Amino acid sequence: ADIQAVAENLDVEARIHERIAEMVRCGACSALCRVSSATSKRTREMVLRTMINFCKYFPARGPLAAAGGVRVCTTLAKSPNDALSHRAMTALARMLISVNPQMLRDHQLMDAVVPLLEMSRQEQDPLMQFEACMALTNLCSFSMELKEHVVAHDGIVQFEMLQTHQHNMVRRAATECLSNLVPCDAVFDKFKEKDGKLLDWWMQLSEEDSDFPTARAATGMLAMISCDPEIANAVIERGLIKRVLK
């Protein structure tokens, strides 16, 4: 009974976090990144599983990313083995959801965009899609170059598709990510098509009573794009002023 009690105590979340913190302090992040170059698929898989577990402890995400975790995951995300690539994408997204992009090099951030967009296309796993959008939202807050890189790889089209997802968390994350793509020219151009018809959709999202974060992101988008005279006129011509002020 005593042994069982000790074992159960070791599985308490706080104790798990203590162990991860100690491993990080002892250089486990760098060790994992070095081991990831092993030729054994099983070894690479265990490295990624460990990275995913580390990411459950928020303070470990920064050290893991800084030690080379982003580079490792963007490389392994290209694996033809689906299980391996999906784990790499998951670890990558969980690092980049909360890590300050400024602590990473520009090329690392750029390299992360394609695997994260691919992750957002995993229709069989809404959690992957949600986490990918969250990570990309964080990246798009960093620089205009990153925003343009996302747009160049069909990010706008992908996020617009996810705005109609059956899960509200995915819809919310996609809406927030699109909002963070302003002021890319491609975003303004989308709202100018078909006499500003897209404004009706975003207005509907801004009035989403059941999901305040989605409504807030949509309202922010409408406010930012209205600085363009052509779009501002479309808002007036489509009779949306009263709904905006409401």
CSV table of C-alpha atoms in Angstrom, one decimal:
chain,number,residue,atom,x,y,z
A,1,ALA,CA,0.0,0.0,0.0
A,2,ASP,CA,2.9,2.4,0.9
A,3,ILE,CA,4.6,1.7,-2.5
A,4,GLN,CA,1.3,2.4,-4.3
A,5,ALA,CA,0.9,5.6,-2.4
A,6,VAL,CA,4.4,6.7,-3.3
A,7,ALA,CA,3.8,5.8,-7.0
A,8,GLU,CA,0.6,7.8,-7.1
A,9,ASN,CA,2.2,10.8,-5.5
A,10,LEU,CA,4.9,10.8,-8.2
A,11,ASP,CA,2.2,11.0,-10.9
A,12,VAL,CA,0.7,14.2,-9.4
A,13,GLU,CA,1.0,17.0,-11.9
A,14,ALA,CA,3.0,19.2,-9.6
A,15,ARG,CA,5.6,16.5,-9.0
A,16,ILE,CA,5.8,15.9,-12.8
A,17,HIS,CA,6.5,19.6,-13.3
A,18,GLU,CA,9.2,19.5,-10.6
A,19,ARG,CA,11.0,16.7,-12.5
A,20,ILE,CA,10.7,18.4,-15.8
A,21,ALA,CA,12.1,21.6,-14.3
A,22,GLU,CA,15.0,19.7,-12.8
A,23,MET,CA,15.7,18.0,-16.2
A,24,VAL,CA,15.6,21.4,-18.0
A,25,ARG,CA,18.0,22.8,-15.4
A,26,CYS,CA,20.4,19.9,-16.0
A,27,GLY,CA,20.5,20.5,-19.8
A,28,ALA,CA,18.0,17.9,-21.0
A,29,CYS,CA,16.7,20.2,-23.7
A,30,SER,CA,20.1,20.4,-25.4
A,31,ALA,CA,20.6,16.6,-24.9
A,32,LEU,CA,17.2,15.9,-26.6
A,33,CYS,CA,18.1,18.0,-29.6
A,34,ARG,CA,21.4,16.2,-30.0
A,35,VAL,CA,19.9,12.8,-29.7
A,36,SER,CA,17.3,13.7,-32.4
A,37,SER,CA,19.9,13.3,-35.1
A,38,ALA,CA,20.0,9.5,-34.4
A,39,THR,CA,19.2,7.3,-37.4
A,40,SER,CA,16.8,5.1,-35.3
A,41,LYS,CA,13.2,6.0,-36.0
A,42,ARG,CA,12.3,4.7,-32.5
A,43,THR,CA,14.8,7.1,-30.9
A,44,ARG,CA,13.5,10.1,-32.9
A,45,GLU,CA,10.0,9.1,-31.9
A,46,MET,CA,10.9,9.0,-28.2
A,47,VAL,CA,12.6,12.4,-28.5
A,48,LEU,CA,9.5,13.9,-29.8
A,49,ARG,CA,7.3,12.3,-27.2
A,50,THR,CA,9.6,13.7,-24.5
A,51,MET,CA,9.4,17.1,-26.1
A,52,ILE,CA,5.6,17.0,-26.1
A,53,ASN,CA,5.6,16.0,-22.5
A,54,PHE,CA,8.1,18.9,-21.7
A,55,CYS,CA,5.7,21.3,-23.4
A,56,LYS,CA,3.0,20.4,-20.9
A,57,TYR,CA,5.1,22.4,-18.4
A,58,PHE,CA,5.0,26.0,-19.8
A,59,PRO,CA,8.3,27.2,-18.4
A,60,ALA,CA,10.1,24.4,-20.3
A,61,ARG,CA,8.9,25.7,-23.7
A,62,GLY,CA,11.3,28.6,-24.0
A,63,PRO,CA,14.4,26.6,-23.1
A,64,LEU,CA,13.4,23.8,-25.4
A,65,ALA,CA,12.9,26.1,-28.3
A,66,ALA,CA,16.1,28.0,-27.6
A,67,ALA,CA,18.1,24.8,-27.4
A,68,GLY,CA,17.1,23.9,-30.9
A,69,GLY,CA,13.7,22.3,-30.5
A,70,VAL,CA,12.2,24.4,-33.2
A,71,ARG,CA,14.9,23.3,-35.7
A,72,VAL,CA,14.5,19.7,-34.7
A,73,CYS,CA,10.7,19.7,-35.1
A,74,THR,CA,10.6,21.6,-38.4
A,75,THR,CA,13.1,19.0,-39.8
A,76,LEU,CA,11.3,15.9,-38.4
A,77,ALA,CA,7.9,17.3,-39.5
A,78,LYS,CA,9.0,16.6,-43.1
A,79,SER,CA,9.3,12.8,-42.3
A,80,PRO,CA,7.3,10.6,-44.6
A,81,ASN,CA,6.2,8.7,-41.5
A,82,ASP,CA,2.9,10.2,-40.5
A,83,ALA,CA,3.2,9.3,-36.8
A,84,LEU,CA,6.6,10.9,-36.6
A,85,SER,CA,5.7,14.0,-38.6
A,86,HIS,CA,2.5,14.6,-36.6
A,87,ARG,CA,4.4,14.4,-33.3
A,88,ALA,CA,7.0,16.8,-34.6
A,89,MET,CA,4.2,19.3,-35.7
A,90,THR,CA,2.5,18.9,-32.2
A,91,ALA,CA,5.7,19.6,-30.3
A,92,LEU,CA,6.5,22.5,-32.7
A,93,ALA,CA,3.1,24.1,-32.2
A,94,ARG,CA,3.1,23.8,-28.5
A,95,MET,CA,6.5,25.5,-28.2
A,96,LEU,CA,5.5,28.3,-30.5
A,97,ILE,CA,2.1,29.0,-29.0
A,98,SER,CA,3.6,30.7,-26.0
A,99,VAL,CA,7.2,31.3,-26.8
A,100,ASN,CA,8.2,34.9,-27.5
A,101,PRO,CA,9.2,34.9,-31.3
A,102,GLN,CA,11.9,37.5,-30.6
A,103,MET,CA,14.0,34.9,-28.8
A,104,LEU,CA,14.3,32.8,-32.0
A,105,ARG,CA,16.1,33.6,-35.2
A,106,ASP,CA,14.2,34.8,-38.2
A,107,HIS,CA,15.0,31.7,-40.3
A,108,GLN,CA,13.7,29.4,-37.6
A,109,LEU,CA,10.4,31.2,-37.5
A,110,MET,CA,10.1,31.2,-41.3
A,111,ASP,CA,10.9,27.5,-41.4
A,112,ALA,CA,8.1,26.8,-38.9
A,113,VAL,CA,5.4,28.3,-41.1
A,114,VAL,CA,5.0,25.5,-43.7
A,115,PRO,CA,4.7,22.6,-41.1
A,116,LEU,CA,2.3,24.6,-39.0
A,117,LEU,CA,0.1,25.3,-42.0
A,118,GLU,CA,0.2,21.6,-42.9
A,119,MET,CA,-0.7,20.8,-39.3
A,120,SER,CA,-3.8,23.1,-39.7
A,121,ARG,CA,-4.9,20.9,-42.6
A,122,GLN,CA,-5.2,17.7,-40.4
A,123,GLU,CA,-9.0,17.5,-40.6
A,124,GLN,CA,-9.0,14.2,-38.6
A,125,ASP,CA,-7.6,16.0,-35.5
A,126,PRO,CA,-9.3,19.3,-34.5
A,127,LEU,CA,-6.8,19.7,-31.6
A,128,MET,CA,-3.9,19.8,-34.1
A,129,GLN,CA,-5.7,22.4,-36.2
A,130,PHE,CA,-6.4,24.5,-33.2
A,131,GLU,CA,-2.9,24.4,-31.9
A,132,ALA,CA,-1.4,25.1,-35.3
A,133,CYS,CA,-3.6,28.3,-35.6
A,134,MET,CA,-2.6,29.4,-32.1
A,135,ALA,CA,1.1,29.0,-32.9
A,136,LEU,CA,0.7,30.9,-36.2
A,137,THR,CA,-1.2,33.6,-34.5
A,138,ASN,CA,1.7,34.1,-32.2
A,139,LEU,CA,4.2,34.1,-35.1
A,140,CYS,CA,2.2,36.6,-37.1
A,141,SER,CA,2.5,39.1,-34.3
A,142,PHE,CA,6.3,39.2,-34.8
A,143,SER,CA,7.0,40.8,-38.2
A,144,MET,CA,5.6,41.8,-41.5
A,145,GLU,CA,7.9,39.3,-43.2
A,146,LEU,CA,6.4,36.5,-41.3
A,147,LYS,CA,2.8,37.6,-42.2
A,148,GLU,CA,3.7,37.8,-45.9
A,149,HIS,CA,5.3,34.3,-45.6
A,150,VAL,CA,2.1,32.9,-44.2
A,151,VAL,CA,0.1,34.6,-47.0
A,152,ALA,CA,2.5,33.3,-49.7
A,153,HIS,CA,1.8,29.8,-48.6
A,154,ASP,CA,-2.0,30.1,-48.9
A,155,GLY,CA,-2.6,30.9,-45.2
A,156,ILE,CA,-5.5,33.2,-45.9
A,157,VAL,CA,-7.4,30.5,-47.8
A,158,GLN,CA,-6.7,27.9,-45.1
A,159,PHE,CA,-7.8,30.1,-42.2
A,160,GLU,CA,-11.0,31.1,-44.1
A,161,MET,CA,-11.8,27.4,-44.4
A,162,LEU,CA,-11.2,26.9,-40.7
A,163,GLN,CA,-13.6,29.7,-39.9
A,164,THR,CA,-16.4,27.4,-40.8
A,165,HIS,CA,-15.1,24.5,-38.7
A,166,GLN,CA,-17.6,22.6,-36.5
A,167,HIS,CA,-15.5,23.3,-33.4
A,168,ASN,CA,-15.8,26.9,-32.1
A,169,MET,CA,-12.2,26.8,-30.7
A,170,VAL,CA,-10.9,26.2,-34.2
A,171,ARG,CA,-13.1,28.9,-35.6
A,172,ARG,CA,-11.9,31.3,-33.0
A,173,ALA,CA,-8.2,30.5,-33.5
A,174,ALA,CA,-8.5,30.9,-37.3
A,175,THR,CA,-10.3,34.2,-36.9
A,176,GLU,CA,-7.6,35.5,-34.6
A,177,CYS,CA,-4.9,34.4,-37.0
A,178,LEU,CA,-6.5,36.2,-39.9
A,179,SER,CA,-6.7,39.3,-37.8
A,180,ASN,CA,-3.0,39.2,-37.1
A,181,LEU,CA,-2.3,39.1,-40.9
A,182,VAL,CA,-3.2,42.8,-41.1
A,183,PRO,CA,-1.8,45.0,-42.7
A,184,CYS,CA,-0.9,42.6,-45.5
A,185,ASP,CA,-2.1,43.9,-48.9
A,186,ALA,CA,-3.7,40.5,-49.6
A,187,VAL,CA,-6.0,40.9,-46.6
A,188,PHE,CA,-7.2,44.3,-47.8
A,189,ASP,CA,-7.7,43.0,-51.3
A,190,LYS,CA,-9.9,40.1,-50.1
A,191,PHE,CA,-12.3,42.7,-48.5
A,192,LYS,CA,-12.4,44.7,-51.7
A,193,GLU,CA,-13.6,41.8,-53.8
A,194,LYS,CA,-17.3,41.6,-54.8
A,195,ASP,CA,-18.1,45.1,-53.5
A,196,GLY,CA,-17.0,44.2,-50.0
A,197,LYS,CA,-19.3,41.1,-49.6
A,198,LEU,CA,-16.8,39.6,-47.1
A,199,LEU,CA,-17.6,42.4,-44.7
A,200,ASP,CA,-21.0,40.8,-44.1
A,201,TRP,CA,-19.4,37.6,-42.9
A,202,TRP,CA,-17.0,39.4,-40.6
A,203,MET,CA,-19.8,41.6,-39.2
A,204,GLN,CA,-21.7,38.4,-38.4
A,205,LEU,CA,-18.7,37.1,-36.6
A,206,SER,CA,-18.4,40.3,-34.6
A,207,GLU,CA,-21.9,39.8,-33.3
A,208,GLU,CA,-21.3,36.3,-32.1
A,209,ASP,CA,-22.9,36.4,-28.7
A,210,SER,CA,-21.9,32.9,-27.7
A,211,ASP,CA,-18.2,33.4,-28.2
A,212,PHE,CA,-16.8,36.7,-27.1
A,213,PRO,CA,-13.1,36.1,-28.1
A,214,THR,CA,-14.2,35.4,-31.7
A,215,ALA,CA,-16.4,38.5,-31.7
A,216,ARG,CA,-13.5,40.5,-30.3
A,217,ALA,CA,-11.1,39.3,-33.0
A,218,ALA,CA,-13.6,40.0,-35.8
A,219,THR,CA,-14.4,43.5,-34.4
A,220,GLY,CA,-10.6,44.2,-34.3
A,221,MET,CA,-10.3,43.1,-37.9
A,222,LEU,CA,-13.1,45.4,-39.0
A,223,ALA,CA,-11.6,48.3,-37.1
A,224,MET,CA,-8.2,47.8,-38.7
A,225,ILE,CA,-9.3,47.3,-42.3
A,226,SER,CA,-11.6,50.3,-42.1
A,227,CYS,CA,-8.6,52.6,-42.3
A,228,ASP,CA,-8.7,51.9,-46.1
A,229,PRO,CA,-11.0,54.4,-47.8
A,230,GLU,CA,-12.4,51.9,-50.3
A,231,ILE,CA,-13.3,49.4,-47.5
A,232,ALA,CA,-14.7,52.2,-45.3
A,233,ASN,CA,-17.0,53.3,-48.2
A,234,ALA,CA,-18.1,49.6,-48.6
A,235,VAL,CA,-19.0,49.5,-44.9
A,236,ILE,CA,-21.2,52.5,-45.4
A,237,GLU,CA,-22.7,51.3,-48.7
A,238,ARG,CA,-23.6,47.9,-47.3
A,239,GLY,CA,-25.4,49.6,-44.4
A,240,LEU,CA,-23.2,48.3,-41.7
A,241,ILE,CA,-22.5,51.5,-39.8
A,242,LYS,CA,-25.3,51.0,-37.3
A,243,ARG,CA,-24.3,47.4,-36.6
A,244,VAL,CA,-20.7,48.5,-36.1
A,245,LEU,CA,-21.7,51.2,-33.6
A,246,LYS,CA,-24.0,48.7,-31.8
